[in-house]
């Protein structure tokens, strides 16, 4: 029986493996979301600018009132250019989420005639007046410190901004801008711009909306309101130009599609896998920016949809690669089986199920999706080069995790262990399936698990996902039996089990000097503890070490 049917049988009999419909149509989050914008905005006649009404929460209203007063303060005190009255707008993601009824504590404040740093200075100056503090009932903890964020093109920060927390909301102060790209540059020339120009430079129309706090109205210069209603993602500008200017926008649109459950416009999608866009992605975009977007996708509510979109657009070898190094290209044609297998296990998790046993924390959830993403690299072996640095001899899968998608060191360590231990984990699973006699030896099995280290459960999940490619009806039952057997032996936490005594205790008891032999001796003590659970008479463990002391002291570790 195909894995499709195997997963269906293993889980609930109702869930299929492949993503054959829009996942977000059944998303409880999206089905229940409560829109807070006026539907009149979508039915009104389209002019140069469409508008909509929204209702602010009390803390948002307080922030808006303060900013209005600060704008008036600046307009009175400052000598501004002709027609240069300060106009402030909430911008981007906060407006989108507000219209969709999604809570957001992050507000971008767009300024028309000054920088974010200067607005921050004026905001601080405004509250140096005690009357203003009293007017807005500003408590000692209501206004946080101001922080200037320097521009960092490698992380999509093309302009300096200033951040501050006000009434628990995180404000990012930045001027309206337009961006001019050169064909051979990933970093645009940034200039002051109009609201229309600022909207057009954005990645998607739904992210190009403004809330004008003076007029108390949502401003739409690019059709974002209509696209929100249609649950559609499209670009303000021509998609070919949009993606070639900044190819990272390909990943950003994938992220918003997976997060919101919106469809990407077909005329936009066809350019996301365009050969020129893909080449520019490889040459223009730093892998740190790629890693940032992937991390957001895989930590969000619908990571499987993000991976499915990358797969459908045939972007695997563009995203999950290290373009700075030459090497093989993995076959991702069956990759969908792995990530859909993980999604099915996740959706049908129950106490004692595979997913519930193996994925035990928020970090593990994220790392499980990273491992699913790396499955196509599982069988690609790198031949170590004599005399090369350790980093140069890392397996390809670790190269990709570390330098291709810029994962954190902990996640790279998990990927390395998963690659290294997969064969041994699978062999143990197969031995349990066959009923080999040694699988009941608690010390033998326990020491094997300890050699896989603390992340062995995620390593096991990786082994399972790699095997998913061509397995049949018995497949998941075998892995469930594997875990049930380890549970029966009470070995699920053995990787972090403490030794029955310390190295110092052992050397004192044997009247010996410390040396490299101590670790091997402690392992003998651990084997004794695993054979004798609950036995507190550690003198028996010490005696076992004593019998092998001469052999241990002559131990020489093998050269790596």
XYZ file of C-alpha atoms in Angstrom:
560
model
C 0.000 0.000 0.000
C 1.311 3.514 -0.826
C 2.428 5.803 2.009
C -0.677 7.916 1.322
C -2.871 5.078 2.556
C -0.430 4.086 5.285
C -0.537 7.529 6.873
C -4.278 7.640 6.539
C -4.635 4.288 8.298
C -2.094 5.184 10.987
C -3.733 8.449 11.921
C -7.473 8.898 11.780
C -8.677 7.505 8.513
C -9.660 11.014 7.447
C -6.426 12.837 6.660
C -4.576 12.435 3.376
C -0.874 12.940 2.873
C -0.643 15.217 -0.118
C -1.756 18.826 -0.070
C -4.529 18.653 -2.655
C -6.590 21.599 -1.479
C -6.079 24.992 0.101
C -5.005 24.218 3.649
C -6.079 27.613 4.854
C -9.699 26.984 3.910
C -9.952 24.765 7.000
C -7.724 26.884 9.228
C -9.651 27.521 12.413
C -7.701 30.739 12.871
C -8.699 32.177 9.518
C -12.226 30.791 9.549
C -12.918 32.489 12.863
C -11.078 35.749 12.293
C -13.220 38.799 12.759
C -12.737 41.581 10.226
C -12.831 45.093 11.666
C -12.913 47.147 8.479
C -15.856 48.635 6.646
C -16.975 46.587 3.640
C -17.909 49.842 1.921
C -14.231 50.235 1.056
C -14.446 47.298 -1.305
C -17.658 48.282 -3.028
C -16.929 51.982 -3.509
C -15.919 53.185 -6.944
C -12.161 52.986 -7.453
C -10.497 56.375 -7.792
C -6.832 57.321 -7.454
C -6.973 56.316 -3.806
C -9.414 53.965 -2.121
C -10.193 54.250 1.578
C -11.569 52.226 4.465
C -12.419 52.789 8.122
C -10.995 50.900 11.083
C -11.529 51.072 14.830
C -8.493 51.553 17.059
C -8.011 49.833 20.382
C -7.681 52.152 23.407
C -3.870 51.922 23.539
C -3.656 52.472 19.770
C -5.893 55.529 20.137
C -3.608 56.904 22.870
C -0.546 56.428 20.671
C -2.312 58.095 17.755
C -3.322 61.091 19.894
C 0.224 61.527 21.156
C 1.648 61.415 17.643
C -0.934 63.948 16.466
C 0.136 66.313 19.233
C 3.814 65.745 18.426
C 3.131 66.479 14.747
C 1.355 69.708 15.717
C 4.251 70.552 18.060
C 6.742 70.084 15.216
C 4.637 72.092 12.765
C 4.547 75.001 15.250
C 8.190 74.888 16.279
C 10.062 73.813 13.158
C 10.931 75.683 9.985
C 9.824 73.108 7.439
C 9.977 73.192 3.632
C 7.085 74.762 1.747
C 4.014 72.521 2.010
C 6.032 70.497 4.501
C 3.567 70.009 7.329
C 4.272 66.770 9.207
C 1.815 64.028 8.307
C 2.077 60.683 10.092
C 0.732 57.338 8.970
C 0.657 53.836 10.396
C 1.988 51.604 7.657
C 2.380 48.098 6.316
C 1.748 44.936 8.290
C -0.118 46.564 11.180
C -2.721 48.012 8.807
C -3.131 44.690 7.008
C -3.502 42.755 10.247
C -5.879 45.336 11.678
C -8.158 44.959 8.677
C -8.041 41.177 9.058
C -8.774 41.281 12.791
C -5.335 39.942 13.695
C -3.741 41.363 16.850
C -0.443 43.188 16.307
C 1.773 45.097 18.724
C 4.211 46.325 16.054
C 3.420 49.589 14.273
C 5.516 51.204 11.556
C 5.061 54.978 11.706
C 5.753 56.572 8.314
C 6.800 60.241 8.262
C 6.606 62.471 5.216
C 9.186 65.256 5.839
C 11.757 64.031 8.348
C 13.647 60.927 9.376
C 12.558 58.508 12.033
C 15.471 59.562 14.206
C 14.356 63.204 14.105
C 10.771 62.276 14.938
C 12.058 60.273 17.881
C 14.002 63.275 19.129
C 10.913 65.477 18.843
C 8.780 62.880 20.657
C 11.291 62.828 23.484
C 11.444 66.617 23.588
C 7.650 66.850 23.649
C 7.488 64.809 26.847
C 10.129 66.903 28.569
C 7.216 69.275 29.193
C 5.344 68.106 32.321
C 2.047 69.472 31.015
C 2.253 67.067 28.064
C 3.024 64.176 30.392
C -0.075 64.972 32.441
C -2.267 65.533 29.373
C -1.611 62.023 28.119
C -1.427 60.417 31.586
C 2.029 59.069 30.743
C 3.302 56.769 33.473
C 6.996 56.177 34.236
C 6.986 52.883 32.290
C 4.706 53.926 29.407
C 7.493 55.389 27.259
C 10.520 53.199 26.653
C 14.012 54.055 25.515
C 14.730 55.159 21.973
C 16.955 52.945 19.840
C 18.418 53.802 16.476
C 18.590 50.835 14.120
C 21.330 51.380 11.572
C 20.687 50.433 7.991
C 21.713 46.873 7.188
C 21.016 45.921 3.559
C 22.032 42.325 4.283
C 18.920 42.066 6.455
C 16.590 44.175 4.279
C 17.159 47.320 6.335
C 17.871 49.927 3.644
C 17.306 52.927 5.893
C 18.022 53.887 9.479
C 14.992 53.721 11.745
C 14.263 54.572 15.343
C 12.297 52.259 17.623
C 10.498 52.989 20.886
C 7.886 51.244 23.029
C 4.843 53.366 23.857
C 1.922 52.032 25.959
C 3.157 48.500 25.280
C 3.224 48.958 21.487
C 6.477 48.724 19.541
C 6.831 51.704 17.216
C 9.259 51.760 14.301
C 9.720 55.351 13.106
C 10.837 55.752 9.483
C 10.372 58.254 6.674
C 8.368 57.596 3.523
C 10.754 56.570 0.786
C 11.264 55.432 -2.758
C 13.897 52.936 -3.842
C 15.856 52.936 -7.094
C 17.621 49.691 -8.021
C 20.533 49.118 -10.383
C 20.601 45.908 -12.407
C 23.763 44.642 -10.720
C 22.999 45.751 -7.160
C 20.905 44.168 -4.444
C 20.884 47.414 -2.448
C 18.705 50.271 -3.694
C 19.372 53.963 -3.693
C 16.937 55.251 -1.052
C 15.372 58.707 -1.190
C 12.513 60.541 0.500
C 9.272 59.666 -1.241
C 5.554 60.279 -1.370
C 2.973 57.884 0.076
C 2.301 56.601 -3.444
C 5.999 55.960 -4.079
C 6.400 54.272 -0.703
C 3.428 52.023 -1.421
C 4.697 51.019 -4.856
C 8.115 49.938 -3.551
C 6.554 47.338 -1.220
C 6.463 43.594 -1.821
C 2.664 43.148 -1.914
C -0.376 45.365 -2.242
C -1.790 44.048 1.029
C 1.389 45.327 2.745
C 1.196 48.722 1.031
C -1.717 50.183 3.011
C -1.516 53.266 5.246
C -3.632 54.513 8.106
C -3.563 58.305 8.079
C -3.888 59.260 11.740
C -4.881 62.850 10.865
C -7.787 61.897 8.592
C -8.448 58.649 10.502
C -8.762 56.660 7.313
C -6.993 53.754 5.604
C -5.345 54.883 2.366
C -4.905 52.428 -0.496
C -2.819 53.488 -3.502
C -2.244 50.046 -5.051
C -5.432 47.987 -4.760
C -4.557 46.307 -1.476
C -8.079 46.573 -0.062
C -9.538 44.728 -3.025
C -6.832 42.061 -2.736
C -7.510 41.613 0.973
C -11.165 40.955 0.234
C -10.216 38.472 -2.510
C -7.603 36.819 -0.255
C -5.089 37.377 -3.029
C -1.412 38.315 -2.997
C -0.105 40.439 -5.833
C 2.602 43.053 -6.304
C 2.145 46.846 -6.546
C 4.505 47.027 -9.514
C 5.143 44.718 -12.448
C 6.146 41.392 -10.835
C 9.141 40.903 -13.138
C 10.613 44.207 -11.958
C 9.526 43.618 -8.367
C 11.379 40.285 -8.093
C 14.438 41.264 -10.097
C 14.873 44.426 -8.001
C 14.793 42.390 -4.780
C 14.451 38.623 -5.328
C 13.924 38.076 -1.601
C 10.365 39.242 -2.264
C 9.767 35.762 -3.696
C 10.223 34.274 -0.226
C 8.287 37.067 1.434
C 5.250 36.423 -0.744
C 5.505 32.718 0.017
C 5.611 33.556 3.717
C 2.537 35.782 3.590
C 0.651 33.243 1.490
C 1.353 30.497 4.018
C 0.708 32.699 7.025
C -2.567 34.224 5.824
C -3.777 31.387 3.625
C -4.037 33.727 0.628
C -3.485 32.602 -2.960
C -0.688 34.201 -4.962
C -1.960 35.789 -8.170
C -1.101 33.476 -11.096
C 0.394 36.367 -13.097
C 2.706 37.035 -10.140
C 3.472 33.409 -9.360
C 4.752 32.664 -12.856
C 7.590 35.157 -12.325
C 8.633 33.746 -8.941
C 10.396 30.814 -10.579
C 11.656 32.743 -13.601
C 15.225 31.831 -14.562
C 16.505 35.409 -14.341
C 14.819 35.954 -10.980
C 16.317 32.702 -9.692
C 19.791 33.708 -10.855
C 19.423 37.116 -9.224
C 18.236 35.396 -6.047
C 21.475 33.413 -5.972
C 23.740 36.381 -6.641
C 21.985 39.309 -4.970
C 20.521 37.877 -1.772
C 22.609 37.100 1.295
C 21.913 33.764 2.933
C 21.249 35.580 6.224
C 18.226 37.213 4.593
C 17.115 33.826 3.276
C 17.483 32.318 6.749
C 15.476 35.112 8.350
C 12.532 34.550 6.003
C 12.676 30.759 6.342
C 12.788 30.975 10.114
C 9.655 33.133 10.126
C 7.895 30.681 7.782
C 8.801 27.564 9.729
C 7.879 29.111 13.091
C 4.508 30.297 11.810
C 1.174 28.487 11.923
C 1.344 26.837 8.494
C 4.931 25.825 7.626
C 3.788 22.964 5.405
C 2.159 25.402 2.995
C 5.386 27.416 2.769
C 7.377 24.310 1.872
C 4.681 23.196 -0.569
C 4.914 26.553 -2.370
C 8.718 26.380 -2.551
C 8.336 22.879 -3.933
C 5.619 23.773 -6.436
C 7.648 26.721 -7.742
C 10.678 24.410 -8.124
C 12.773 26.647 -5.889
C 14.262 23.930 -3.673
C 17.737 24.110 -5.203
C 17.594 27.895 -5.124
C 16.656 28.177 -1.463
C 18.171 25.099 0.190
C 21.692 25.355 -1.114
C 25.001 27.061 -0.436
C 25.655 29.059 -3.619
C 29.165 30.007 -2.458
C 30.360 26.388 -2.765
C 30.384 23.943 -5.596
C 28.713 20.634 -4.945
C 26.018 18.173 -5.959
C 22.364 19.013 -6.533
C 19.829 16.948 -4.578
C 16.764 15.359 -6.138
C 13.724 17.022 -4.572
C 11.115 15.313 -6.751
C 9.805 13.248 -3.794
C 10.424 15.878 -1.117
C 6.691 16.513 -0.663
C 6.232 13.059 0.845
C 8.511 14.031 3.737
C 7.004 17.401 4.646
C 3.445 16.138 4.195
C 4.261 13.157 6.404
C 5.419 15.524 9.150
C 2.281 17.636 8.767
C 0.039 14.584 9.008
C 1.827 13.383 12.144
C 1.508 16.868 13.650
C -2.179 17.264 12.856
C -3.019 13.894 14.349
C -0.818 14.037 17.431
C -2.282 12.299 20.483
C -0.705 11.176 23.783
C 1.823 8.459 22.996
C 1.806 9.104 19.248
C 4.985 9.474 17.211
C 4.816 13.266 17.004
C 3.937 13.718 20.668
C 6.914 11.574 21.696
C 9.495 13.054 19.336
C 8.585 16.765 19.218
C 8.605 18.045 22.770
C 9.126 21.828 22.663
C 8.626 24.956 20.580
C 12.273 24.786 19.472
C 11.760 21.147 18.485
C 8.708 22.091 16.399
C 10.791 24.572 14.420
C 13.735 22.190 14.108
C 11.445 19.392 12.933
C 10.448 21.535 9.941
C 14.075 22.412 9.232
C 14.873 18.692 9.181
C 11.926 18.039 6.863
C 13.290 20.738 4.571
C 16.714 19.068 4.516
C 15.495 15.535 3.691
C 16.624 15.678 0.013
C 20.217 16.049 1.255
C 20.042 12.961 3.480
C 21.724 10.529 1.092
C 24.335 12.842 -0.407
C 27.710 11.945 1.088
C 30.770 14.188 1.083
C 34.157 12.500 0.818
C 36.419 14.054 3.496
C 39.571 15.727 2.207
C 42.807 14.992 4.038
C 44.250 18.144 5.570
C 41.059 20.179 5.111
C 39.585 22.217 7.943
C 36.790 20.598 9.918
C 34.217 23.035 8.521
C 35.192 22.101 4.969
C 34.559 18.425 5.710
C 31.126 18.954 7.217
C 28.404 16.909 5.478
C 26.595 18.734 2.697
C 23.425 18.792 4.778
C 25.244 20.768 7.487
C 26.774 23.087 4.873
C 23.271 23.907 3.699
C 21.923 24.397 7.217
C 24.830 26.585 8.329
C 25.769 28.559 5.218
C 22.894 27.968 2.815
C 19.950 28.925 5.040
C 21.943 30.439 7.926
C 20.358 28.506 10.767
C 21.491 29.029 14.361
C 24.238 26.809 15.781
C 21.796 24.701 17.817
C 19.744 23.829 14.739
C 22.917 23.042 12.776
C 23.997 20.698 15.570
C 20.622 18.937 15.367
C 21.008 18.570 11.589
C 24.532 17.202 11.976
C 23.446 14.622 14.551
C 20.432 13.617 12.472
C 22.652 12.924 9.467
C 25.281 11.095 11.507
C 22.913 8.876 13.522
C 20.241 8.105 10.941
C 21.658 4.752 9.850
C 22.136 3.478 13.401
C 18.666 4.618 14.462
C 17.110 2.897 11.457
C 19.089 -0.280 12.152
C 17.799 -0.363 15.734
C 14.248 0.106 14.480
C 14.731 -2.785 12.070
C 16.214 -4.989 14.832
C 13.183 -4.317 17.001
C 10.925 -5.197 14.072
C 12.788 -8.515 13.605
C 12.740 -9.242 17.332
C 16.521 -9.683 17.689
C 17.359 -10.960 21.165
C 19.767 -8.139 22.110
C 17.054 -5.467 21.855
C 15.934 -6.435 25.374
C 19.373 -5.641 26.833
C 18.634 -2.372 28.557
C 22.288 -1.385 28.899
C 23.110 -2.091 25.238
C 20.165 -0.150 23.872
C 20.518 2.597 26.467
C 24.195 3.235 25.711
C 23.374 3.340 22.017
C 20.805 6.087 22.635
C 23.249 7.979 24.862
C 25.732 8.017 21.981
C 23.108 9.878 19.905
C 23.038 12.660 22.530
C 20.126 14.727 23.861
C 18.530 15.491 20.475
C 18.089 11.828 19.559
C 14.318 12.179 19.293
C 14.648 14.729 16.509
C 17.284 12.520 14.879
C 14.727 9.712 14.959
C 12.126 11.935 13.344
C 14.589 12.722 10.553
C 15.248 9.013 9.983
C 11.496 8.439 9.783
C 10.996 11.270 7.268
C 13.837 10.056 5.051
C 12.324 6.572 4.968
C 8.904 7.986 4.100
C 9.843 8.191 0.422
C 9.121 4.583 -0.494
C 7.477 2.888 2.462
C 4.184 1.053 2.685
C 1.369 0.137 5.042
C 3.573 -1.145 7.883
C 5.881 1.870 7.812
C 4.574 4.066 10.628
C 3.558 1.086 12.733
C 7.204 -0.033 12.737
C 8.325 3.365 14.011
C 5.555 3.444 16.597
C 6.619 -0.030 17.785
C 10.214 1.192 17.947
C 9.216 4.023 20.288
C 6.865 1.817 22.300
C 9.713 -0.660 22.851
C 12.009 2.094 24.147
C 9.185 3.311 26.377
C 8.728 -0.200 27.759
C 12.453 -0.334 28.563
C 12.067 3.104 30.247
C 14.806 4.576 28.076
C 13.104 7.702 26.724
C 15.175 9.985 28.970
C 18.344 7.900 29.064
C 20.333 10.377 26.943
C 20.344 12.860 29.818
C 20.428 10.371 32.713
C 23.107 11.205 35.274
C 25.956 8.852 36.095
C 25.619 7.050 39.457
C 28.774 8.813 40.678
C 31.203 11.501 39.545
C 34.670 11.064 38.118
C 36.195 12.425 41.327
C 34.187 9.943 43.411
C 35.394 7.122 41.203
C 39.118 8.038 41.266
C 39.017 8.430 45.046
C 37.255 5.086 45.526
C 39.888 3.366 43.349
C 42.796 5.446 44.702
C 43.814 6.343 41.157
C 44.925 9.505 39.414
C 42.512 11.033 36.878
C 43.109 10.331 33.213
C 41.414 9.618 29.900
C 40.378 6.249 31.312
C 37.817 7.897 33.611
C 35.203 8.475 30.915
C 35.292 4.832 29.857
C 35.019 3.830 33.512
C 31.996 6.085 34.003
C 30.363 4.392 31.011
C 30.857 1.042 32.765
C 29.081 2.525 35.776
C 26.257 3.739 33.556
C 25.878 0.281 32.011
C 25.655 -1.144 35.537
C 22.977 1.428 36.410
C 20.978 0.580 33.296
C 21.102 -3.137 34.119
C 20.134 -2.469 37.717
C 17.540 0.341 37.763
C 16.758 1.439 41.296
C 19.861 -0.197 42.823
C 21.634 2.427 44.964
C 24.585 0.234 45.974
C 27.177 1.966 43.768
C 29.973 -0.125 45.307
C 28.874 -2.816 42.857
C 29.490 -0.406 39.966
C 32.896 0.535 41.372
C 33.788 -3.137 41.658
C 32.972 -3.682 37.976
C 35.356 -0.868 37.095
C 38.045 -2.303 39.381
C 37.948 -5.607 37.499
C 38.736 -3.801 34.242
C 41.047 -1.132 35.651
C 44.291 -2.228 33.986
C 42.626 -2.509 30.600
C 41.051 0.919 31.074
C 44.333 2.580 32.053
C 45.938 1.250 28.885
C 43.096 2.668 26.778
C 44.148 4.914 23.921
C 41.380 6.728 22.052
C 41.330 6.217 18.292
C 42.504 9.106 16.157
C 39.785 10.918 14.279
